[in-house]
Short mmCIF file of C-alpha atoms in Angstrom, two decimals:
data_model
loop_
_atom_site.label_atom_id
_atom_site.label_comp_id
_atom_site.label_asym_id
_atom_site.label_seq_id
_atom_site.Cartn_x
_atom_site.Cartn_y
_atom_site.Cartn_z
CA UNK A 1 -11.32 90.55 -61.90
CA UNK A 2 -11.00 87.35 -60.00
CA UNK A 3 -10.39 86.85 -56.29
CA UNK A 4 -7.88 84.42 -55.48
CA UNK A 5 -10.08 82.45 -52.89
CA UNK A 6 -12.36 82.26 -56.03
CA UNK A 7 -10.14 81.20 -58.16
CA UNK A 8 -8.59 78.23 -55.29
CA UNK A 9 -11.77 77.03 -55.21
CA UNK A 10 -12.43 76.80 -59.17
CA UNK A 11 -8.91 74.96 -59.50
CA UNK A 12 -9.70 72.30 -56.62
CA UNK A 13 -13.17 72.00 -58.60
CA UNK A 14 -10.74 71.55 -62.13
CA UNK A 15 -8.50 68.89 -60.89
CA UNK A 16 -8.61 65.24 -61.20
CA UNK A 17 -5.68 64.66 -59.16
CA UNK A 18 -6.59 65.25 -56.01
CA UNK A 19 -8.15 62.85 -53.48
CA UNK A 20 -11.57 63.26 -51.67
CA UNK A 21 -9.08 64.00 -48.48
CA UNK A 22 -7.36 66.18 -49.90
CA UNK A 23 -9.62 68.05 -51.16
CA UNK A 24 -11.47 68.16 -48.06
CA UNK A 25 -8.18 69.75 -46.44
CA UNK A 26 -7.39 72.13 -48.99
CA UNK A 27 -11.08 73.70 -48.69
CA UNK A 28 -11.11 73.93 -45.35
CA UNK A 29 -7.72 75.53 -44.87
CA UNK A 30 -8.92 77.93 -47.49
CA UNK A 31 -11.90 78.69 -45.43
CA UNK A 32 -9.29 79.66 -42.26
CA UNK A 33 -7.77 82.13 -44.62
CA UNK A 34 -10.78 83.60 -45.86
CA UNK A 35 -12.36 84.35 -42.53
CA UNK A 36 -9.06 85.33 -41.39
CA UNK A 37 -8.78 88.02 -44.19
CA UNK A 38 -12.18 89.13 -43.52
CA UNK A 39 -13.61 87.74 -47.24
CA UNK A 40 -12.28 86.97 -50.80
CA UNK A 41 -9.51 89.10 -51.82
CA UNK A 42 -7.79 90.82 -55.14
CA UNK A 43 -4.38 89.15 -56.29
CA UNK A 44 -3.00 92.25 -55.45
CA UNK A 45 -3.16 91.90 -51.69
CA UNK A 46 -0.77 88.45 -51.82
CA UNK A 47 2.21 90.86 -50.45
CA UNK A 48 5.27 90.10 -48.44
CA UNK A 49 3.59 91.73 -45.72
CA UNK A 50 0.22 89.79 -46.42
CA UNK A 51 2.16 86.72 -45.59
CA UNK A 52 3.97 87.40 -42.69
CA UNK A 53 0.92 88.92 -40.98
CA UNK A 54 -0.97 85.57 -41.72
CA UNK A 55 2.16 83.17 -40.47
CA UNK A 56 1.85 85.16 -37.09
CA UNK A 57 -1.74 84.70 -37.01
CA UNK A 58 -1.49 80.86 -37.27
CA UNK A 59 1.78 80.65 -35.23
CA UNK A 60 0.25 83.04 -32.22
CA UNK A 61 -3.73 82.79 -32.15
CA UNK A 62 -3.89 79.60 -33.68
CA UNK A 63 -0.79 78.16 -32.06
CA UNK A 64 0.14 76.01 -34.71
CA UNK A 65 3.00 74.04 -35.35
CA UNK A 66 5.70 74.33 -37.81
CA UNK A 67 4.66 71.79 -39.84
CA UNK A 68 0.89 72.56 -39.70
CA UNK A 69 1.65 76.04 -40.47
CA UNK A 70 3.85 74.98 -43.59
CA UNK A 71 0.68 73.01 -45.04
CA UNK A 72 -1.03 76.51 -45.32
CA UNK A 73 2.07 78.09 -47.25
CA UNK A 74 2.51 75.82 -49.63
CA UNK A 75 -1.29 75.66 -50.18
CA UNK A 76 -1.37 79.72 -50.87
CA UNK A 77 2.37 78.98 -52.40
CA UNK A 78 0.76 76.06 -55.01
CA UNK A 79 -1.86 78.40 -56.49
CA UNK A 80 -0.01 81.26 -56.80
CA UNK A 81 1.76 79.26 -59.09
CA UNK A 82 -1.32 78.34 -60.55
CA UNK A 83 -2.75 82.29 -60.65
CA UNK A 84 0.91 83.08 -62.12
CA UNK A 85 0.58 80.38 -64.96
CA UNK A 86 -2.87 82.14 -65.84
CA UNK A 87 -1.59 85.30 -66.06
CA UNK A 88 -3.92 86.61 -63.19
CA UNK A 89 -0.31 87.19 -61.19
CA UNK A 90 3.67 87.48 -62.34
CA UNK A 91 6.52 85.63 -61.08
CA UNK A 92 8.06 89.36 -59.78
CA UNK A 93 4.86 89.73 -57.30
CA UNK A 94 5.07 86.34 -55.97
CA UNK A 95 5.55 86.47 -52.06
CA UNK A 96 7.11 83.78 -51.02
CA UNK A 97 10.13 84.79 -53.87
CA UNK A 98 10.94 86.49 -50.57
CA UNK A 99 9.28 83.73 -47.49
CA UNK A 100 10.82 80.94 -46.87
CA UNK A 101 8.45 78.06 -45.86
CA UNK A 102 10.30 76.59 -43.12
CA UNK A 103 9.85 72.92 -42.03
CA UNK A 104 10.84 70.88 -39.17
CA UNK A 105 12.02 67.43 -38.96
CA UNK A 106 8.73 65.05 -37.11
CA UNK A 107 9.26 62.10 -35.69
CA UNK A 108 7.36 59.08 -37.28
CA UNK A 109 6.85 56.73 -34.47
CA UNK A 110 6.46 53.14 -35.63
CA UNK A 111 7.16 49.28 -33.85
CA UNK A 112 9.89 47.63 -33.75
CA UNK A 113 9.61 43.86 -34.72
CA UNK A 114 9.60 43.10 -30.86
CA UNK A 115 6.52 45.25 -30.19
CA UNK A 116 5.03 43.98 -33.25
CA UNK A 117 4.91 40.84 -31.72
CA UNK A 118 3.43 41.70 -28.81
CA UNK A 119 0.49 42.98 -30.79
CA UNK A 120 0.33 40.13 -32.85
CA UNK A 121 0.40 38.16 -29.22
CA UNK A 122 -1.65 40.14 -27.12
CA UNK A 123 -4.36 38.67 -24.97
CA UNK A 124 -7.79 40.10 -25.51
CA UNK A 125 -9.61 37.98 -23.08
CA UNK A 126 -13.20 39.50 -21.87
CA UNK A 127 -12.10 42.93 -24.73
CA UNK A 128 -13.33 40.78 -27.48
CA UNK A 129 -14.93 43.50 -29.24
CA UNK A 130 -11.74 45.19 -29.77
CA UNK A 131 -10.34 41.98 -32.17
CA UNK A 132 -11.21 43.89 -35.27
CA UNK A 133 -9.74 46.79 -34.19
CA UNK A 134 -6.57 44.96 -33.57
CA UNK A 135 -6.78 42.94 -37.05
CA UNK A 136 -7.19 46.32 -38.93
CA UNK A 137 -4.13 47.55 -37.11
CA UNK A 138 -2.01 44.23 -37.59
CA UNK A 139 -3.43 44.53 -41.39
CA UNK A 140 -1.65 48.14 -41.90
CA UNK A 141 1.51 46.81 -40.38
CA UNK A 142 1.44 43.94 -42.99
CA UNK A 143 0.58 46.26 -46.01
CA UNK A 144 1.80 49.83 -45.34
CA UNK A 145 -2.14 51.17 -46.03
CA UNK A 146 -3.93 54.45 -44.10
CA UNK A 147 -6.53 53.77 -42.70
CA UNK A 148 -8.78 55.39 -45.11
CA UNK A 149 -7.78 52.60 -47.86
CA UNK A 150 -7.89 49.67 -45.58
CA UNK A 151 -11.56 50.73 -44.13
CA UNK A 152 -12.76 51.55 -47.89
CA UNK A 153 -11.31 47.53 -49.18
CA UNK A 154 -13.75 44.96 -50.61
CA UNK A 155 -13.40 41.92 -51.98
CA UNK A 156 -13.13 42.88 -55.70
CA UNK A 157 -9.79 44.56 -54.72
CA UNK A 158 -7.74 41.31 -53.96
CA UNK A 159 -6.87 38.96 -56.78
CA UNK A 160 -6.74 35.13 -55.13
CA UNK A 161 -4.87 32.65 -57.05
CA UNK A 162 -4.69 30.74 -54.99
CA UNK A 163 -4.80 30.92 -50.65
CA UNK A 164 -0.84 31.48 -50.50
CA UNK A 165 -0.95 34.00 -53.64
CA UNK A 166 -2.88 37.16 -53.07
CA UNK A 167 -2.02 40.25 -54.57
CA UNK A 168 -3.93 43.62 -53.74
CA UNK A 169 -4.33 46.41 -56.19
CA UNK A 170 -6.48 49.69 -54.95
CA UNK A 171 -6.57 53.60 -55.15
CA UNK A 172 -5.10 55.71 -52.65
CA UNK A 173 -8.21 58.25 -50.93
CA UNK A 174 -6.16 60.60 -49.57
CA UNK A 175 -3.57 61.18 -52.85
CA UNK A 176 -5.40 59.41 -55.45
CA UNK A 177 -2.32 57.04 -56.55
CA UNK A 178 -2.85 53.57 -57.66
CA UNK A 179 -1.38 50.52 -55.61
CA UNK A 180 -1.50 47.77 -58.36
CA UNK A 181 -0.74 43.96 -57.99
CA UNK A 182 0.95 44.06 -54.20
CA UNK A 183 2.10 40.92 -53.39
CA UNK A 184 0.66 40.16 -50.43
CA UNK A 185 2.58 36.39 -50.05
CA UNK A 186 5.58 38.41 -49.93
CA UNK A 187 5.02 40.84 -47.20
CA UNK A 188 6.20 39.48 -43.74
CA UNK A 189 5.87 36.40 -44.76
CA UNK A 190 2.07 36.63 -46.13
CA UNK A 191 0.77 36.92 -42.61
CA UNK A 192 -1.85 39.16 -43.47
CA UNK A 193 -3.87 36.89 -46.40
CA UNK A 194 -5.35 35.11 -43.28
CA UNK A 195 -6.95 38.50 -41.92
CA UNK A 196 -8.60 38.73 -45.51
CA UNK A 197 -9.69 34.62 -45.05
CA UNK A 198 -10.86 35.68 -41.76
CA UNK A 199 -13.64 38.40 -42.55
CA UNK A 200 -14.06 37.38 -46.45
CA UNK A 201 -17.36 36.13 -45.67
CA UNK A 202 -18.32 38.41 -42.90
CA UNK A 203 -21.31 40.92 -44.03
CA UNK A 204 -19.71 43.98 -43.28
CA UNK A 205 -21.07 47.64 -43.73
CA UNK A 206 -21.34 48.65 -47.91
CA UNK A 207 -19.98 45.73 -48.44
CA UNK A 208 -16.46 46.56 -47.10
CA UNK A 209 -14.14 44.05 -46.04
CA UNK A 210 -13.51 45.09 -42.66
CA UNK A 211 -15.75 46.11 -39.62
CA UNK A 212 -16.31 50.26 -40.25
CA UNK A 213 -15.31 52.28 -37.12
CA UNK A 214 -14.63 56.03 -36.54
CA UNK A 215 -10.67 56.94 -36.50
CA UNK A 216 -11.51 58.41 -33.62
CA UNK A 217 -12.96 54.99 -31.98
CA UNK A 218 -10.26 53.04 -33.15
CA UNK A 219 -7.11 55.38 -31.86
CA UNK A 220 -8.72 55.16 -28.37
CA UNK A 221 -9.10 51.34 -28.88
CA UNK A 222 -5.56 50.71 -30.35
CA UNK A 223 -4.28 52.54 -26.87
CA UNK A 224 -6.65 50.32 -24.94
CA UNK A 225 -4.89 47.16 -27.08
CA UNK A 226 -1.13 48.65 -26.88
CA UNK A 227 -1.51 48.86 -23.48
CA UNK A 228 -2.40 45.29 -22.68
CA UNK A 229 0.32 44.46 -25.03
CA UNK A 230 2.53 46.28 -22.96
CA UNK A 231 3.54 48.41 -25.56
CA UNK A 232 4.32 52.33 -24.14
CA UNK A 233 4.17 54.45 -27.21
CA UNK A 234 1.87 57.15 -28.47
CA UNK A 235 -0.44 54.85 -30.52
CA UNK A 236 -2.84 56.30 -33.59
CA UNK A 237 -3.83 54.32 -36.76
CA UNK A 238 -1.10 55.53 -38.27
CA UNK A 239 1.70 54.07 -36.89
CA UNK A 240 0.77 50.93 -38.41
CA UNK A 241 1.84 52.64 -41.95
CA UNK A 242 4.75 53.85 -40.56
CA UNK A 243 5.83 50.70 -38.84
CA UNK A 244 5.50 48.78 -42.51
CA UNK A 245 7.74 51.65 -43.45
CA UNK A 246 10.53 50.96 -41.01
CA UNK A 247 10.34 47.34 -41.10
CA UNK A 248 10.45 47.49 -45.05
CA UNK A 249 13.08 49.67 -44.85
CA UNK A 250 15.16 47.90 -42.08
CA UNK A 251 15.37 44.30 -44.27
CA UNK A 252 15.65 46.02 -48.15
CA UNK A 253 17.45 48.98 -47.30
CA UNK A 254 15.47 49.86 -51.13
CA UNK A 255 13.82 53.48 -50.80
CA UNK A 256 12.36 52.89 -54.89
CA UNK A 257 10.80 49.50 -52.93
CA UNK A 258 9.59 51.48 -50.49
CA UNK A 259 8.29 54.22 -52.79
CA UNK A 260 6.14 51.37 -55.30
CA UNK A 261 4.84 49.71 -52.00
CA UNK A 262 3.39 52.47 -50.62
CA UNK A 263 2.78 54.78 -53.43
CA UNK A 264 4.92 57.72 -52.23
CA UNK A 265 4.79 60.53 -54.77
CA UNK A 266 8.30 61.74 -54.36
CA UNK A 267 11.41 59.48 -53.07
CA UNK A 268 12.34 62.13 -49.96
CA UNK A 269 9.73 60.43 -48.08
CA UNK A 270 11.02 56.98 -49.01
CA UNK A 271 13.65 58.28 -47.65
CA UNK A 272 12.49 59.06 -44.24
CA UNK A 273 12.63 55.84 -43.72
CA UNK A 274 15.66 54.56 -44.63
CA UNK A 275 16.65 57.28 -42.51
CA UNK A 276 14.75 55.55 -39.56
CA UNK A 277 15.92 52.65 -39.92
CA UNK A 278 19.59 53.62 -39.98
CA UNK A 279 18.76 55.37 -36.30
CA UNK A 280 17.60 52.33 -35.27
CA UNK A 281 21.35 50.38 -36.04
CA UNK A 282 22.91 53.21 -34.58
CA UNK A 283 20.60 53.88 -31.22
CA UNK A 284 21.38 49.82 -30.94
CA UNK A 285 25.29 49.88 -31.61
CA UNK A 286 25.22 53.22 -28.90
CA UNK A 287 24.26 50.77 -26.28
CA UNK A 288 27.02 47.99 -26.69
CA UNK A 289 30.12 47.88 -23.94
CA UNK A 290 32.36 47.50 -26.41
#
């Protein structure tokens, strides 16, 4: 007799594998589908047709992207599963047996070790207030972390032995995997241990280490700080995650490296990076006169 928003709901309340984020995401995309269906609904209404109705309501009154859209199929897709493995559905009237959850290629933009620099060199004279904005930036280039992890870090998660051996072990908010013992000495050259130095006796908000902003706030001030640098690309907080990425990949060329570092659950998206990188030789090697 269950409903399968019901039952989504009950699951996400069962697991202990999901991050706060996540969980966040998941219940709120399940809230667009129930007010687009009109309420809860039987297990018997998760048709072909079902499906296909709801991917043109999110593709043309929603206008969603691809990839947006495909977050809400594999959502519905993931408990169906779930619903199947509780014998509240069977395999034979699963949908998407007959949707395909298409996907399309994004592009990750990230720094080269050039622009790095001229974040790292940037002149903030009379925009002060933006310096921790630009530290917490610089910090996710060194370290690969979202900005969810680096504004929730305190003290207790960085083991000193001594000021040129720090290693940083935390949990992931947004997939709830553990980061343990990253060396930080051994990440571009340790050059974010004096960031930690810098604000380790600051008294910061809840006792974080860092200065708490907004994500909002700080993606306007990062554009404020890339454009002093003289830096033209679309900034956000999380190109500092993908530009660790890149970098990483560029000098190991090691996607299980990548993978450990930055606590990717499947090594496709290690991948994506290697994958970067390699565009990066070739885009270079396209403009030589040979």
């Amino acid at each position: 007799k269950d409903t399968f928003i019901k039952f989504c709901r009950e699951e996400i309340g069962r697991r202990n594998d999901l991050g706060n984020a996540t969980i966040h995401h998941q219940l709120n995309k399940l809230d667009t589908i129930q007010e687009w269906a009109g309420g809860d609904f039987s297990f018997d209404k998760l048709t072909l047709s079902f499906i296909e109705d709801f991917d043109y309501y999110l593709s043309n009154e929603r206008k969603l992207k691809q990839n947006t859209k495909s977050k809400y199929h594999a959502l519905i897709k993931s408990y169906i599963r779930r619903a199947i493995n509780n014998k509240l559905m069977t395999s034979d009237n699963n949908p998407y047996n007959a949707f395909k959850i298409r996907t399309e290629e994004s592009k990750r933009e990230f720094l080269t070790e050039a622009e790095l620099k001229e974040f790292e060199n940037v002149d903030l004279k009379g925009k002060e207030h933006l310096q921790p904005i630009l530290d917490k930036f610089l910090f996710s280039c060194y370290t690969g972390l979202r900005f969810s992890d680096y504004q929730n870090l305190e003290i207790s998660n960085f083991d000193f032995v001594s000021e040129n051996e720090v290693y940083l072990s935390f949990k992931m908010i947004k997939v709830n995997t553990s980061i343990n013992n990253m060396p930080l000495h051994n990440l571009f050259g340790g050059k974010s241990i004096p960031l930690i130095l810098k604000y380790i006796n600051e008294e910061c908000e809840n006792n974080k280490l860092f200065p708490i902003h907004t994500e909002g706030y700080f993606n306007r001030a990062i554009k404020t700080i890339s454009s002093l640098a003289k830096v033209h690309k679309k900034m956000s907080s999380h190109i500092g995650r993908h530009t660790f990425g890149s970098l990483l990949a560029s000098k190991t060329n090691d996607p299980m490296l990548i993978k450990t570092l930055m606590g990717h659950k499947k090594i496709d998206t290690s991948m994506i990076y290697i994958k970067l990188s390699n565009k990066g030789v070739e885009d270079k090697l396209s403009k030589i006169n040979w």
